[in-house]
Amino acid sequence: MTDAGQRIILVCDRHRVLEGVVTDYDIRVSILNHVDMATPASEFMNRTPVTIMSNMGEHEIFNVMERTGCQVIPVLDPVNRVIGLRRIEEFAHFVDG
């Protein structure tokens, strides 16, 4: 997670339907709470993460990120399959200009 710089792990079923996410924050909290490292991610993942739909526009996506504070958000198709990730870095032009 750190080497790739993603800060998020997507937990999906065999059809790529999003079941939840685990962030670096979730892992740090688990360590601080002395959660056994053999604990399945399903025990501490966020089952209701912030997501965006594939048909959302750039400004709408940026507004979701700004409103929620999420820096990485899964992109879903109409049947909740993961088709990508959007990162706050992609929207620097909204605040730099």
PDB file of C-alpha atoms in Angstrom, residues 11-87:
ATOM      1  CA  VAL A  11     -12.125  -5.436  -1.027  1.00  0.00           C
ATOM      2  CA  CYS A  12     -14.242  -6.877  -3.844  1.00  0.00           C
ATOM      3  CA  ASP A  13     -16.141 -10.053  -4.585  1.00  0.00           C
ATOM      4  CA  ARG A  14     -15.267 -12.257  -7.562  1.00  0.00           C
ATOM      5  CA  HIS A  15     -17.354 -10.020  -9.833  1.00  0.00           C
ATOM      6  CA  ARG A  16     -15.404  -6.866  -8.788  1.00  0.00           C
ATOM      7  CA  VAL A  17     -18.376  -5.597  -6.750  1.00  0.00           C
ATOM      8  CA  LEU A  18     -17.027  -3.409  -3.950  1.00  0.00           C
ATOM      9  CA  GLU A  19     -17.573  -4.912  -0.498  1.00  0.00           C
ATOM     10  CA  GLY A  20     -15.479  -2.393   1.434  1.00  0.00           C
ATOM     11  CA  VAL A  21     -12.146  -0.629   1.742  1.00  0.00           C
ATOM     12  CA  VAL A  22      -9.196  -0.741   4.093  1.00  0.00           C
ATOM     13  CA  THR A  23      -7.119   2.414   4.366  1.00  0.00           C
ATOM     14  CA  ASP A  24      -3.733   3.005   5.904  1.00  0.00           C
ATOM     15  CA  TYR A  25      -5.634   4.767   8.711  1.00  0.00           C
ATOM     16  CA  ASP A  26      -7.714   1.620   9.385  1.00  0.00           C
ATOM     17  CA  ILE A  27      -4.538  -0.428   9.648  1.00  0.00           C
ATOM     18  CA  ARG A  28      -2.865   2.066  12.016  1.00  0.00           C
ATOM     19  CA  VAL A  29      -5.956   2.115  14.265  1.00  0.00           C
ATOM     20  CA  SER A  30      -6.023  -1.692  14.292  1.00  0.00           C
ATOM     21  CA  ILE A  31      -2.375  -1.810  15.329  1.00  0.00           C
ATOM     22  CA  LEU A  32      -2.960   0.742  18.100  1.00  0.00           C
ATOM     23  CA  ASN A  33      -5.931  -1.330  19.290  1.00  0.00           C
ATOM     24  CA  HIS A  34      -3.732  -4.451  19.354  1.00  0.00           C
ATOM     25  CA  VAL A  35      -5.803  -6.260  16.725  1.00  0.00           C
ATOM     26  CA  ASP A  36      -4.181  -9.602  15.848  1.00  0.00           C
ATOM     27  CA  MET A  37      -2.440  -9.293  12.473  1.00  0.00           C
ATOM     28  CA  ALA A  38      -4.115 -12.550  11.398  1.00  0.00           C
ATOM     29  CA  THR A  39      -7.523 -10.856  11.633  1.00  0.00           C
ATOM     30  CA  PRO A  40      -9.314 -10.863   8.264  1.00  0.00           C
ATOM     31  CA  ALA A  41      -9.739  -7.444   6.649  1.00  0.00           C
ATOM     32  CA  SER A  42     -13.493  -8.034   6.646  1.00  0.00           C
ATOM     33  CA  GLU A  43     -13.408  -7.608  10.435  1.00  0.00           C
ATOM     34  CA  PHE A  44     -12.233  -3.992  10.301  1.00  0.00           C
ATOM     35  CA  MET A  45     -12.829  -2.749   6.764  1.00  0.00           C
ATOM     36  CA  ASN A  46     -15.171   0.131   6.047  1.00  0.00           C
ATOM     37  CA  ARG A  47     -18.254  -1.475   4.484  1.00  0.00           C
ATOM     38  CA  THR A  48     -19.790   1.871   3.508  1.00  0.00           C
ATOM     39  CA  PRO A  49     -16.950   3.849   1.932  1.00  0.00           C
ATOM     40  CA  VAL A  50     -17.301   7.057  -0.018  1.00  0.00           C
ATOM     41  CA  THR A  51     -17.561   6.154  -3.705  1.00  0.00           C
ATOM     42  CA  ILE A  52     -18.208   7.934  -6.956  1.00  0.00           C
ATOM     43  CA  MET A  53     -20.057   6.764 -10.027  1.00  0.00           C
ATOM     44  CA  SER A  54     -18.418   6.484 -13.425  1.00  0.00           C
ATOM     45  CA  ASN A  55     -20.771   9.055 -14.961  1.00  0.00           C
ATOM     46  CA  MET A  56     -19.859  11.864 -12.549  1.00  0.00           C
ATOM     47  CA  GLY A  57     -18.174  14.980 -13.879  1.00  0.00           C
ATOM     48  CA  GLU A  58     -14.817  16.335 -12.764  1.00  0.00           C
ATOM     49  CA  HIS A  59     -16.244  19.177 -10.665  1.00  0.00           C
ATOM     50  CA  GLU A  60     -18.722  16.842  -8.982  1.00  0.00           C
ATOM     51  CA  ILE A  61     -15.936  14.377  -8.109  1.00  0.00           C
ATOM     52  CA  PHE A  62     -13.757  17.182  -6.750  1.00  0.00           C
ATOM     53  CA  ASN A  63     -16.681  18.450  -4.651  1.00  0.00           C
ATOM     54  CA  VAL A  64     -17.158  14.971  -3.139  1.00  0.00           C
ATOM     55  CA  MET A  65     -13.460  14.836  -2.268  1.00  0.00           C
ATOM     56  CA  GLU A  66     -13.518  18.328  -0.806  1.00  0.00           C
ATOM     57  CA  ARG A  67     -16.701  17.678   1.219  1.00  0.00           C
ATOM     58  CA  THR A  68     -15.595  14.275   2.600  1.00  0.00           C
ATOM     59  CA  GLY A  69     -11.852  14.827   2.946  1.00  0.00           C
ATOM     60  CA  CYS A  70     -11.211  11.611   0.991  1.00  0.00           C
ATOM     61  CA  GLN A  71      -8.047  11.733  -1.080  1.00  0.00           C
ATOM     62  CA  VAL A  72      -8.606   8.453  -2.935  1.00  0.00           C
ATOM     63  CA  ILE A  73     -12.083   7.311  -3.964  1.00  0.00           C
ATOM     64  CA  PRO A  74     -13.196   4.140  -5.785  1.00  0.00           C
ATOM     65  CA  VAL A  75     -15.067   4.637  -9.051  1.00  0.00           C
ATOM     66  CA  LEU A  76     -18.047   2.307  -9.547  1.00  0.00           C
ATOM     67  CA  ASP A  77     -20.136   1.364 -12.557  1.00  0.00           C
ATOM     68  CA  PRO A  78     -23.964   1.240 -12.329  1.00  0.00           C
ATOM     69  CA  VAL A  79     -23.905  -2.224 -10.687  1.00  0.00           C
ATOM     70  CA  ASN A  80     -21.237  -1.246  -8.099  1.00  0.00           C
ATOM     71  CA  ARG A  81     -18.308  -2.949  -9.813  1.00  0.00           C
ATOM     72  CA  VAL A  82     -14.985  -1.206  -9.306  1.00  0.00           C
ATOM     73  CA  ILE A  83     -13.643   0.304 -12.511  1.00  0.00           C
ATOM     74  CA  GLY A  84     -10.975   2.594 -11.093  1.00  0.00           C
ATOM     75  CA  LEU A  85      -9.731   5.028  -8.482  1.00  0.00           C
ATOM     76  CA  ARG A  86      -9.617   8.811  -8.505  1.00  0.00           C
ATOM     77  CA  ARG A  87      -6.968  10.671  -6.512  1.00  0.00           C
TER      78      ARG A  87
END
